[in-house]
Coordinates of N, CA and C in Angstrom, one line a residue:
Chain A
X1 N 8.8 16.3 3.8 CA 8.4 14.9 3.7 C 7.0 14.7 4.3
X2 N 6.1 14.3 3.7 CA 4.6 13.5 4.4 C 5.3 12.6 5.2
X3 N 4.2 12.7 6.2 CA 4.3 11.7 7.5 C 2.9 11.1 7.5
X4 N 2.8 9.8 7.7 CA 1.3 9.3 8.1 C 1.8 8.3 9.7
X5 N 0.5 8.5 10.6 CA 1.0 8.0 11.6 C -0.5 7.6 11.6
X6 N -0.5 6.3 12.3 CA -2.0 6.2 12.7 C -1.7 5.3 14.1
X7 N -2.9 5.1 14.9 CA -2.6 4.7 16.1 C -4.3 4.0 16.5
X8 N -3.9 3.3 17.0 CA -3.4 2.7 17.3 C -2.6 1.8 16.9
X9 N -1.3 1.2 17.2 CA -0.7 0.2 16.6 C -1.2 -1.1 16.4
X10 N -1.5 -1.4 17.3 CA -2.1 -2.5 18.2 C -3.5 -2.3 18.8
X11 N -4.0 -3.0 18.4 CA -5.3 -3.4 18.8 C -6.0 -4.9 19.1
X12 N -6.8 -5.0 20.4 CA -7.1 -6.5 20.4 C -8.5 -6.0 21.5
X13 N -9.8 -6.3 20.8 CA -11.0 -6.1 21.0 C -12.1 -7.0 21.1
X14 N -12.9 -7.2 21.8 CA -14.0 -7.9 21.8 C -15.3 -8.3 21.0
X15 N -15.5 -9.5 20.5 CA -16.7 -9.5 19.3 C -17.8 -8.2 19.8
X16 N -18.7 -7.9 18.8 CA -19.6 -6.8 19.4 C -19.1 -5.5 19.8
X17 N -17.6 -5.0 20.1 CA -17.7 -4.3 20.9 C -17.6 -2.8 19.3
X18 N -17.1 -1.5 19.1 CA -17.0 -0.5 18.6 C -15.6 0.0 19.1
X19 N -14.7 0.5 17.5 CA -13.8 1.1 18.2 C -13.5 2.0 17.3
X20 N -12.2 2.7 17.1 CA -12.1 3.6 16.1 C -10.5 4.0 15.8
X21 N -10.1 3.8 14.1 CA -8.2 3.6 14.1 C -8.2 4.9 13.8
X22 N -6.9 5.8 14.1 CA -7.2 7.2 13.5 C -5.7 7.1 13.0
X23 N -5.8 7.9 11.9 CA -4.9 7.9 10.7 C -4.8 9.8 10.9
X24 N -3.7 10.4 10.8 CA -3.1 11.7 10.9 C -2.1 11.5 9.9
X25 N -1.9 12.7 9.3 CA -1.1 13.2 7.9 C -0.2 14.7 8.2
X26 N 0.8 14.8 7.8 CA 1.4 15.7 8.0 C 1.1 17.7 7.5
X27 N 0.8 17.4 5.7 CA 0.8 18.3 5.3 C -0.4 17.8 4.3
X28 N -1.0 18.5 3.3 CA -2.1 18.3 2.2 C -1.7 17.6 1.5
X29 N -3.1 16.7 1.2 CA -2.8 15.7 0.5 C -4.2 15.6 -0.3
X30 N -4.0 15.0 -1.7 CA -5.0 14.7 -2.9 C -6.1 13.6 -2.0
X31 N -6.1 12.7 -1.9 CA -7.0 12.0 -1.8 C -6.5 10.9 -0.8
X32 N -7.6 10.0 0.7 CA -6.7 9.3 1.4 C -7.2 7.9 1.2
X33 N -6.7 6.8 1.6 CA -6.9 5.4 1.2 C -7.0 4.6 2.2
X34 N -7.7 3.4 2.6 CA -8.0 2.7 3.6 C -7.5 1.3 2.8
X35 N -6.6 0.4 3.4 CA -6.3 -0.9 2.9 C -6.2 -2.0 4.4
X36 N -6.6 -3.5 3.8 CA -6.4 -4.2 4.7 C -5.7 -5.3 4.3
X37 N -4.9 -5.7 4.9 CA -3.6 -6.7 4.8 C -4.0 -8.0 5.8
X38 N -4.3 -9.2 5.5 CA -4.6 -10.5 5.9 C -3.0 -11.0 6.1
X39 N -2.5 -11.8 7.2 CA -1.4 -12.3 7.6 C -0.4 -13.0 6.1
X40 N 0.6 -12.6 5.9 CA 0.9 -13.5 4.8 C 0.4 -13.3 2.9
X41 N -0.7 -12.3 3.2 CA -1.4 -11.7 1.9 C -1.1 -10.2 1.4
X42 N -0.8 -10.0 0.3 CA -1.2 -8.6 -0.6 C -2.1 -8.0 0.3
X43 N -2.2 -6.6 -0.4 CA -3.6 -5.3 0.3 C -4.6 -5.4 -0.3
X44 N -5.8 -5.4 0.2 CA -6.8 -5.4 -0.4 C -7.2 -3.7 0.2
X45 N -7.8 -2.7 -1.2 CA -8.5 -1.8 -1.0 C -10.0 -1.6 -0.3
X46 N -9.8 -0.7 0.8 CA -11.2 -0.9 1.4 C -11.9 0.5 1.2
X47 N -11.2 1.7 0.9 CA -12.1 2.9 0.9 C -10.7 3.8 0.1
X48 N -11.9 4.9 -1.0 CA -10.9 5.9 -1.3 C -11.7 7.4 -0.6
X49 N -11.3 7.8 -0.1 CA -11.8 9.0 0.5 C -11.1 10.6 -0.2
X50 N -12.3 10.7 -1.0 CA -11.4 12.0 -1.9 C -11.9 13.5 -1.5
X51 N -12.8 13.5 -0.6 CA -13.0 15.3 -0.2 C -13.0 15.1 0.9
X52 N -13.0 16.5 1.7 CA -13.4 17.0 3.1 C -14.9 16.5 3.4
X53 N -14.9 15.8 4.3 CA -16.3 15.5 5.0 C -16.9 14.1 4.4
X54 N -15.9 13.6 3.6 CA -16.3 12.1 2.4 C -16.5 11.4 3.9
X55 N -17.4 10.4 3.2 CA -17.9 9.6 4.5 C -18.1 7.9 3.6
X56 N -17.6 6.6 3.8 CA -17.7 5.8 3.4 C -18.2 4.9 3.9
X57 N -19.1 4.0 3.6 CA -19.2 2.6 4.7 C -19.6 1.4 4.2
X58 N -18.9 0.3 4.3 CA -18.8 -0.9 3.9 C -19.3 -1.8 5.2
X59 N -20.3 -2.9 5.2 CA -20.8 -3.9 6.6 C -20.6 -3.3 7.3
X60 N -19.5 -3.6 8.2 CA -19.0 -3.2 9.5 C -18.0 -2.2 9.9
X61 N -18.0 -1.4 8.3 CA -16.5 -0.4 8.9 C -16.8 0.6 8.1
X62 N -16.8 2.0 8.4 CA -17.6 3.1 8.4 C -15.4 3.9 7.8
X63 N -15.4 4.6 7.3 CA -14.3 5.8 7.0 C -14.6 7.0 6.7
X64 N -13.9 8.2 7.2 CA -13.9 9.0 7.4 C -13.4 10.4 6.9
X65 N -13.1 11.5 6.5 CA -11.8 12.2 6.1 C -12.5 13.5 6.7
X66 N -11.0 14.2 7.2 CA -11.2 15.8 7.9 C -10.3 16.7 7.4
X67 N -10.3 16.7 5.9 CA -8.8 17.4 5.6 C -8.4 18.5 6.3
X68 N -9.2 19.5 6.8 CA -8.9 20.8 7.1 C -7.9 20.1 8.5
X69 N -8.1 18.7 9.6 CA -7.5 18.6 10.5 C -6.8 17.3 10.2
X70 N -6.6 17.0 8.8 CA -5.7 15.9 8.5 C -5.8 14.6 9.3
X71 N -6.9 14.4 9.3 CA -7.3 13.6 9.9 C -8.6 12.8 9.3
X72 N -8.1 10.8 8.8 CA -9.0 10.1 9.1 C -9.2 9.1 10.1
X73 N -10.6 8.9 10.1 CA -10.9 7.5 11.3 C -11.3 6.0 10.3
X74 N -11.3 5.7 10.8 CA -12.0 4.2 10.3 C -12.7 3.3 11.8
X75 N -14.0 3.6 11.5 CA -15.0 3.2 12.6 C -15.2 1.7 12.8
X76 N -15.1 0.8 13.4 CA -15.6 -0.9 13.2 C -17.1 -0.6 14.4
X77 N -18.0 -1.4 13.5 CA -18.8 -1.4 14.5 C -19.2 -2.6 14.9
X78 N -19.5 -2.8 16.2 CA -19.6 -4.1 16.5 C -18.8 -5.7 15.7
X79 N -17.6 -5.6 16.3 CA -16.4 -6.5 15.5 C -16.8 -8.0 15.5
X80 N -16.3 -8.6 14.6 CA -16.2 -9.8 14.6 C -15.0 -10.0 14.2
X81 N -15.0 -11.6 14.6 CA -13.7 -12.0 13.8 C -13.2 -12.3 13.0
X82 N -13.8 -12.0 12.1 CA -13.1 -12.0 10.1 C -12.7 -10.4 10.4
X83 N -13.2 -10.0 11.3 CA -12.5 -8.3 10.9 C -10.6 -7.9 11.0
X84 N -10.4 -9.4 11.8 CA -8.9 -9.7 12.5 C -8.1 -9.1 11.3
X85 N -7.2 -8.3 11.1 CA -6.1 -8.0 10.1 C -5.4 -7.1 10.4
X86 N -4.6 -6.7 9.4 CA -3.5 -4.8 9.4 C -4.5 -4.4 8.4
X87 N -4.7 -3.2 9.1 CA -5.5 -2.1 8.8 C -4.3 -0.9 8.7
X88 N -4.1 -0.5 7.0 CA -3.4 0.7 6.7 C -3.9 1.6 6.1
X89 N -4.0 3.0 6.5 CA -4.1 4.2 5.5 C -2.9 4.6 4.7
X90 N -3.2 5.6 3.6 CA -2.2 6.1 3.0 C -2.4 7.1 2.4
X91 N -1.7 8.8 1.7 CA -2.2 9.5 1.1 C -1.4 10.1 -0.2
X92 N -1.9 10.4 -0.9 CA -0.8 10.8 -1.9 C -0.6 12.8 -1.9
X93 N 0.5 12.5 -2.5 CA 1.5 13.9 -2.7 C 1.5 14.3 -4.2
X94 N 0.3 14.9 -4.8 CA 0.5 15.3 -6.3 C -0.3 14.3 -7.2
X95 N -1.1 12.9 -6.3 CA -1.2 12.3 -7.2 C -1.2 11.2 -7.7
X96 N 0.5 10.7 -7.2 CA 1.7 9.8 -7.6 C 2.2 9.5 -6.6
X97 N 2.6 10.0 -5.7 CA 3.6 9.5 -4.5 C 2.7 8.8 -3.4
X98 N 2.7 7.9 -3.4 CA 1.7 7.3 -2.0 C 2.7 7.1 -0.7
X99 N 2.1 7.6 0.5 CA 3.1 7.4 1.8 C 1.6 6.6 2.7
X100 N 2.4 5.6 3.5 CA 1.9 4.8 3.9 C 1.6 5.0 5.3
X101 N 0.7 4.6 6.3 CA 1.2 4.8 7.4 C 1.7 3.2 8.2
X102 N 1.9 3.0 9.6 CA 3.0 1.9 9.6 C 2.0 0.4 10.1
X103 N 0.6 0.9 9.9 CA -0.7 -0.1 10.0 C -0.9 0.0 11.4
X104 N -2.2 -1.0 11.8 CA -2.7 -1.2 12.8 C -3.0 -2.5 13.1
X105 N -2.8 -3.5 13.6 CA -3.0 -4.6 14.0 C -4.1 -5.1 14.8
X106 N -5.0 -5.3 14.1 CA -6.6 -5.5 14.7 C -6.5 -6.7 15.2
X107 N -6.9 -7.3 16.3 CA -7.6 -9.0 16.9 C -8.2 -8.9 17.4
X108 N -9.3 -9.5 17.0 CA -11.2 -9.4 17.3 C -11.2 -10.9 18.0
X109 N -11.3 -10.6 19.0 CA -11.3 -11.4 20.4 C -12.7 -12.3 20.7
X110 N -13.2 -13.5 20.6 CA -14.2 -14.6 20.6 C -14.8 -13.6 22.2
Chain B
X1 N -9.8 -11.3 -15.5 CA -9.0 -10.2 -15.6 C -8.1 -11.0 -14.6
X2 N -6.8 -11.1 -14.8 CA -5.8 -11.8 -13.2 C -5.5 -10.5 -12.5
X3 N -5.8 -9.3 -13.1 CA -5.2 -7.7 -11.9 C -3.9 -7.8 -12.0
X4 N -3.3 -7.6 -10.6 CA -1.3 -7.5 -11.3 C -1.0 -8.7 -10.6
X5 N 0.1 -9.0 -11.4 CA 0.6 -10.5 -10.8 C 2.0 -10.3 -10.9
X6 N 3.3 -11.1 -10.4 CA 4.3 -10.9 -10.0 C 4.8 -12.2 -10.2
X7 N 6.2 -12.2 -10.9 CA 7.1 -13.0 -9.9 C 8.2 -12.7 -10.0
X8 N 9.1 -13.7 -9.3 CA 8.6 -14.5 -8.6 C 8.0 -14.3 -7.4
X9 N 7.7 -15.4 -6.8 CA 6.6 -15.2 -5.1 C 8.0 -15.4 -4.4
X10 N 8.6 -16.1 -4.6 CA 9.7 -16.5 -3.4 C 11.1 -16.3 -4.4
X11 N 11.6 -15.9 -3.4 CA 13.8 -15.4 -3.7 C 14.5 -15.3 -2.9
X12 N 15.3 -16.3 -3.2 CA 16.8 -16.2 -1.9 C 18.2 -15.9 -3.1
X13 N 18.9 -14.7 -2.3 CA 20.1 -14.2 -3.7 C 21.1 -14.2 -2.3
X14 N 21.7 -14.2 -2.5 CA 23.5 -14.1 -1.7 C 24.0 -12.7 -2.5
X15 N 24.2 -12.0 -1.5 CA 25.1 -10.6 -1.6 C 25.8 -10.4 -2.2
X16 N 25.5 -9.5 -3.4 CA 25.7 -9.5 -4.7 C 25.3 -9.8 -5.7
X17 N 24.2 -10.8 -5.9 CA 23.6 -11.2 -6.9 C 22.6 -10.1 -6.9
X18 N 22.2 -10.0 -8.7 CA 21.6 -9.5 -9.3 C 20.1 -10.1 -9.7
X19 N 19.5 -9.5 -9.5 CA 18.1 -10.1 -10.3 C 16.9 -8.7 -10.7
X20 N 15.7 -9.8 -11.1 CA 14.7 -8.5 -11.6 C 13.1 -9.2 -11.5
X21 N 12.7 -8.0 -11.1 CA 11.5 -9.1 -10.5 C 10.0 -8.4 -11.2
X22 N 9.6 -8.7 -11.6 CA 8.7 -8.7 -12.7 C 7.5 -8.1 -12.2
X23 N 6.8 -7.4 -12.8 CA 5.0 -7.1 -12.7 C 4.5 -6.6 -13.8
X24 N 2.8 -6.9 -13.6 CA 2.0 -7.0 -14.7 C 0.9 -6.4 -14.8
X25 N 0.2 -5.9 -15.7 CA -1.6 -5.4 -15.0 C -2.0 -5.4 -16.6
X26 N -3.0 -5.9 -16.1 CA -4.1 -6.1 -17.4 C -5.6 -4.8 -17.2
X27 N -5.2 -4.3 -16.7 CA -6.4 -3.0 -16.2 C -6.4 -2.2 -17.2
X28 N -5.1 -2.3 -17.9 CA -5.3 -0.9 -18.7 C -4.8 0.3 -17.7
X29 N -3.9 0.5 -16.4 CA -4.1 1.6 -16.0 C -2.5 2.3 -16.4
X30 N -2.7 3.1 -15.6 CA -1.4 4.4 -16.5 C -0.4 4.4 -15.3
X31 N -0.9 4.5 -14.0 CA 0.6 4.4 -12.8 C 0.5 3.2 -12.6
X32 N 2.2 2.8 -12.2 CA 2.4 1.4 -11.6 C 3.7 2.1 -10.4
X33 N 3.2 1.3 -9.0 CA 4.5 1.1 -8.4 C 5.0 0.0 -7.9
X34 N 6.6 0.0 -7.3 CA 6.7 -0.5 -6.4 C 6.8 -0.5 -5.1
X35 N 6.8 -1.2 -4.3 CA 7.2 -0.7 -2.7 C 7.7 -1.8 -2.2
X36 N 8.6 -1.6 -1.0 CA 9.0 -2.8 -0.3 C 8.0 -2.7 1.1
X37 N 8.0 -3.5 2.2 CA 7.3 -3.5 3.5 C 8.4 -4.9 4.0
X38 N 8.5 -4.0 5.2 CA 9.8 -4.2 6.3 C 8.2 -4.2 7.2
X39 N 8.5 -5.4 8.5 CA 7.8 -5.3 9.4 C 8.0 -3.6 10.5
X40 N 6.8 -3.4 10.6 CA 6.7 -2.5 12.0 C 6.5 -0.8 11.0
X41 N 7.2 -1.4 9.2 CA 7.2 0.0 9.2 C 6.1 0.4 7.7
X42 N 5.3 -0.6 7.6 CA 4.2 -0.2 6.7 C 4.8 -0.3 5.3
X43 N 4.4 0.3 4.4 CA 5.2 0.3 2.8 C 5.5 1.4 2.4
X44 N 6.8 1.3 1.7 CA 7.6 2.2 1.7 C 7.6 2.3 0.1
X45 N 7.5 3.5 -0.7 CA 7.3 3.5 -1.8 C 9.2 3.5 -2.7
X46 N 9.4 2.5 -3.7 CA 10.5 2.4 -4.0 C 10.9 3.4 -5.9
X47 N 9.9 3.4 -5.9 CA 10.0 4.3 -8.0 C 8.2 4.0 -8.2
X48 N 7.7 5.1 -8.9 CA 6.6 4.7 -10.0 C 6.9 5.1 -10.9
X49 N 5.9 4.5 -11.8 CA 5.9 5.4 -13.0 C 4.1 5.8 -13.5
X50 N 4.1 6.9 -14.0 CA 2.6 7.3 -14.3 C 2.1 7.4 -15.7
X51 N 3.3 6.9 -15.9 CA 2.9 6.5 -17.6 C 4.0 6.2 -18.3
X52 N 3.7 5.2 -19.3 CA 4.6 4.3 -20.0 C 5.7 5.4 -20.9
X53 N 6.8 5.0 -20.4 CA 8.2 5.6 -20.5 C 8.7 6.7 -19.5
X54 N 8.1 6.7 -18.4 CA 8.1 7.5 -17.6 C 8.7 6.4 -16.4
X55 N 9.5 7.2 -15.6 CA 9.6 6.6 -14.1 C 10.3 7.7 -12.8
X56 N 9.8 7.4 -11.7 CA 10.4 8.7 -10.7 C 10.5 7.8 -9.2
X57 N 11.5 8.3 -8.7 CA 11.9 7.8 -7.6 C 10.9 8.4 -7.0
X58 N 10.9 6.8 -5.7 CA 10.1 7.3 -4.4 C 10.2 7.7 -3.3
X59 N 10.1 6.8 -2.0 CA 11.0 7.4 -0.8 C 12.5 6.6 -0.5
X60 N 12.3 5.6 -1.1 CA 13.6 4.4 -0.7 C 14.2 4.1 -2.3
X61 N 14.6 5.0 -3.2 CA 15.4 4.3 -4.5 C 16.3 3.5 -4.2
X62 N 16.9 4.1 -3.4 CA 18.7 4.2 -3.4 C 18.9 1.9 -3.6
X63 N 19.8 1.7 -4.5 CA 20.0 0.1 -5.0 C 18.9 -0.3 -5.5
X64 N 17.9 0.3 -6.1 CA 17.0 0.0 -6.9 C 17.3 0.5 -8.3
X65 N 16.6 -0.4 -9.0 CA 16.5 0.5 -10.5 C 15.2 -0.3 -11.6
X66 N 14.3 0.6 -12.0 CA 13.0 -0.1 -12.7 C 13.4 0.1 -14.6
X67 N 12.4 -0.3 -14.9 CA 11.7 -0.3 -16.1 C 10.4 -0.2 -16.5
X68 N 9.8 0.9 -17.0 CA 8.5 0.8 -17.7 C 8.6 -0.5 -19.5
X69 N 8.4 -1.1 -19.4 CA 8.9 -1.7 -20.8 C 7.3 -0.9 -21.5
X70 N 6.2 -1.4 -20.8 CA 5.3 -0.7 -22.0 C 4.3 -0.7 -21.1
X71 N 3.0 -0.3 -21.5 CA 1.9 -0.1 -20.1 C 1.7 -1.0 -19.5
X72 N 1.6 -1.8 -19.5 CA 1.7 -3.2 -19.0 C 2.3 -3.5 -17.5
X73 N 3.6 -3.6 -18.3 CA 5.1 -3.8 -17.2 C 5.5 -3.0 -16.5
X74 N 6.1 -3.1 -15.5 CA 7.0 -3.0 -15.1 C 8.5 -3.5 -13.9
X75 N 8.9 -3.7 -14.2 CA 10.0 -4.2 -13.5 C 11.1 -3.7 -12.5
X76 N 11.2 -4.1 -11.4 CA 12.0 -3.3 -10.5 C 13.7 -4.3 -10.4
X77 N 14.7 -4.1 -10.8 CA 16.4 -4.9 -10.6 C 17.1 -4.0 -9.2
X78 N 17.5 -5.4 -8.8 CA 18.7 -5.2 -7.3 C 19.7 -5.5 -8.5
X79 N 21.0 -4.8 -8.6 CA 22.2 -4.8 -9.6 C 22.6 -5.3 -8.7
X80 N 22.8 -5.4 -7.3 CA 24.2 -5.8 -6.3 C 23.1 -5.8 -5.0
X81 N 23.0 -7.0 -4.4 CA 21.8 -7.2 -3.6 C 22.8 -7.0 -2.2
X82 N 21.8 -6.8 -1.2 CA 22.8 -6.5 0.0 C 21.2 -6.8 0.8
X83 N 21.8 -7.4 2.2 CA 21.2 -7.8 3.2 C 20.1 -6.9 3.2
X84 N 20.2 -5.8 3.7 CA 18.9 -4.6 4.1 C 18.0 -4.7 2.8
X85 N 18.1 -5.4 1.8 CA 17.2 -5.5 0.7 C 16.0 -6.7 1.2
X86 N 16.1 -7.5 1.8 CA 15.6 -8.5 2.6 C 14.1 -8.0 2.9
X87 N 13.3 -8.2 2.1 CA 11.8 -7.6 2.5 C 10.9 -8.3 1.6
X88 N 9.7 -7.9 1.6 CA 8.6 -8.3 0.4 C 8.3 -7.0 0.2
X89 N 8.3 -7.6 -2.0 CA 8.0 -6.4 -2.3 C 6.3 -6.5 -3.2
X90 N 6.4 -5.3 -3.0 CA 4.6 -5.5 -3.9 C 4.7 -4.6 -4.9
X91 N 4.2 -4.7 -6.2 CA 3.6 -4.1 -7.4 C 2.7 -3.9 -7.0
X92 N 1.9 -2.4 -7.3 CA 0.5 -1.9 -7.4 C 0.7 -1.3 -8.9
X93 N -0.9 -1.1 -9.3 CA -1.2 -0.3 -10.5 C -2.2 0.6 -9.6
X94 N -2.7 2.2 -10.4 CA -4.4 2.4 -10.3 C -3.9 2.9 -11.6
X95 N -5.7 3.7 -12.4 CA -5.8 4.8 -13.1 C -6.0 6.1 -12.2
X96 N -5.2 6.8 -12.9 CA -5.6 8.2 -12.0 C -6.0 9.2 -13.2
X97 N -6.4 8.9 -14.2 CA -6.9 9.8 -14.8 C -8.6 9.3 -15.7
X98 N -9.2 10.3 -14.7 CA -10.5 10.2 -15.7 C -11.6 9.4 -15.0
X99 N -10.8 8.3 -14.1 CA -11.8 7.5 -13.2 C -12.2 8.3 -12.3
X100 N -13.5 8.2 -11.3 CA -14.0 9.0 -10.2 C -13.6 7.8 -8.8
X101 N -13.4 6.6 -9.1 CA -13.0 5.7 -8.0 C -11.8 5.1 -8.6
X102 N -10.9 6.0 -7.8 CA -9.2 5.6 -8.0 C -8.8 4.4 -7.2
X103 N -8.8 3.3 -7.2 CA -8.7 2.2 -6.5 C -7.2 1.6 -7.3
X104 N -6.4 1.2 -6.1 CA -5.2 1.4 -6.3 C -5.1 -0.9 -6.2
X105 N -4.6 -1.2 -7.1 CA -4.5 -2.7 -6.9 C -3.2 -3.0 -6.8
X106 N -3.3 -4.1 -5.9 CA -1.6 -5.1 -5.4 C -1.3 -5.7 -6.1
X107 N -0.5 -6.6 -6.3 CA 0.2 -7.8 -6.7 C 0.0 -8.9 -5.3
X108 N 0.7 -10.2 -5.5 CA 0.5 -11.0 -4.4 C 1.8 -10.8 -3.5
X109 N 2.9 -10.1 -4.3 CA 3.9 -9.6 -3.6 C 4.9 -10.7 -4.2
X110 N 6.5 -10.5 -3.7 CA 7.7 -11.2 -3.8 C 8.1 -11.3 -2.3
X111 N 8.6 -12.3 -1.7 CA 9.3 -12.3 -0.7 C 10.8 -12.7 -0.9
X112 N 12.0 -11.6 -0.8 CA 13.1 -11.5 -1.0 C 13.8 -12.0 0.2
X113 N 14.5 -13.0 0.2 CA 15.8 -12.9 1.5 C 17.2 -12.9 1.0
X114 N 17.9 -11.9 1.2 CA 19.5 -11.7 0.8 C 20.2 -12.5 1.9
X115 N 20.9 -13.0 1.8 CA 22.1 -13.8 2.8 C 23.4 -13.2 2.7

């Protein structure tokens, strides 16, 4: 069974400040996904990261992928607070199977 | 384009009852799932299907059962609803064939409460 763990769970940071969520995966996987979830809302897609060393970056949030160490980051730089949300990765098995990991809970602190 | 849409948004069933909860995509794309999301534990994939007449269980089937009706649709039925079904669920679609930006779309979700 794929595992996605990412960690921090919890997070609560200061406007301005930089931080970094890391996303870990068990075994290989096709391609990995960055989504953000607003309280009460559906996912909105923020990054698809399909090779080793893919690098993405949207305003304020930079993603990452290391397949050889199964491992993505997703960078915020200097936060604000529209950045406040669940921040989830995910990766697929074949394709088709998407496994989620259990999010991260961002609050971008005035 | 409305992307996938769902309903209903809101459902309260009593233990036992049956229902079926609808989704849609106008993308034109070839996979659809569903998933449920339970606080603390992210989303849990319940059946896709990756193409019309096709469907495959995910990590959580078990008291589920779908329908591909046609590219379009798909529909996920509780036959016999039971408490631990209590979650929101979301429809996604993407294309996975042929696009280079596989971008996977939601629904606005169902929020289910079994009693």
């Amino acid at each position: 069974e794929l595992k996605v763990e990412q960690n921090p769970l919890f997070l609560s940071m200061q406007e301005g400040k930089n931080y970094t969520i890391y996303c870990n995966y068990s075994t290989t996987s096709d391609r990995l996904y960055w989504y953000r979830q607003d309280p009460g809302k559906s996912l909105e897609s923020l990054f698809v990261l399909l090779s080793n060393g893919a690098v993405k970056q949207e305003g304020r949030l930079m993603a990452s992928l290391d397949t050889k160490a199964r491992l993505s980051t997703l960078h915020i730089t200097a936060a604000v607070h529209d950045l406040s949300a669940t921040y989830f990765c995910a990766v697929t098995r074949d394709g088709n199977q998407f496994y989620f990991g259990t999010g991260t809970s961002l609050t971008v602190i005035p | 384009n409305a992307g996938v849409t769902q309903t209903p948004k809101f459902q309260v069933l009593k233990t036992g009852q049956s229902m079926t909860l609808q989704c849609a995509q106008d993308m034109n794309h070839n996979s659809m799932y569903w998933y449920r999301q339970d606080p603390g534990m992210g989303l849990r994939l319940i059946y896709y299907s990756a193409s019309e007449g096709t469907t495959d269980k995910g990590e959580v089937p078990n008291g589920y059962n779908v329908s591909r009706l046609n590219k379009r649709e798909f529909s996920l039925r509780l036959e016999s609803a039971a408490p631990s079904q209590t979650s929101v669920y979301f429809c996604a679609s993407i294309s996975l064939a042929g696009d280079s930006y596989n971008e996977q779309f939601f629904g606005p979700g169902t929020r289910l409460t079994v009693l």
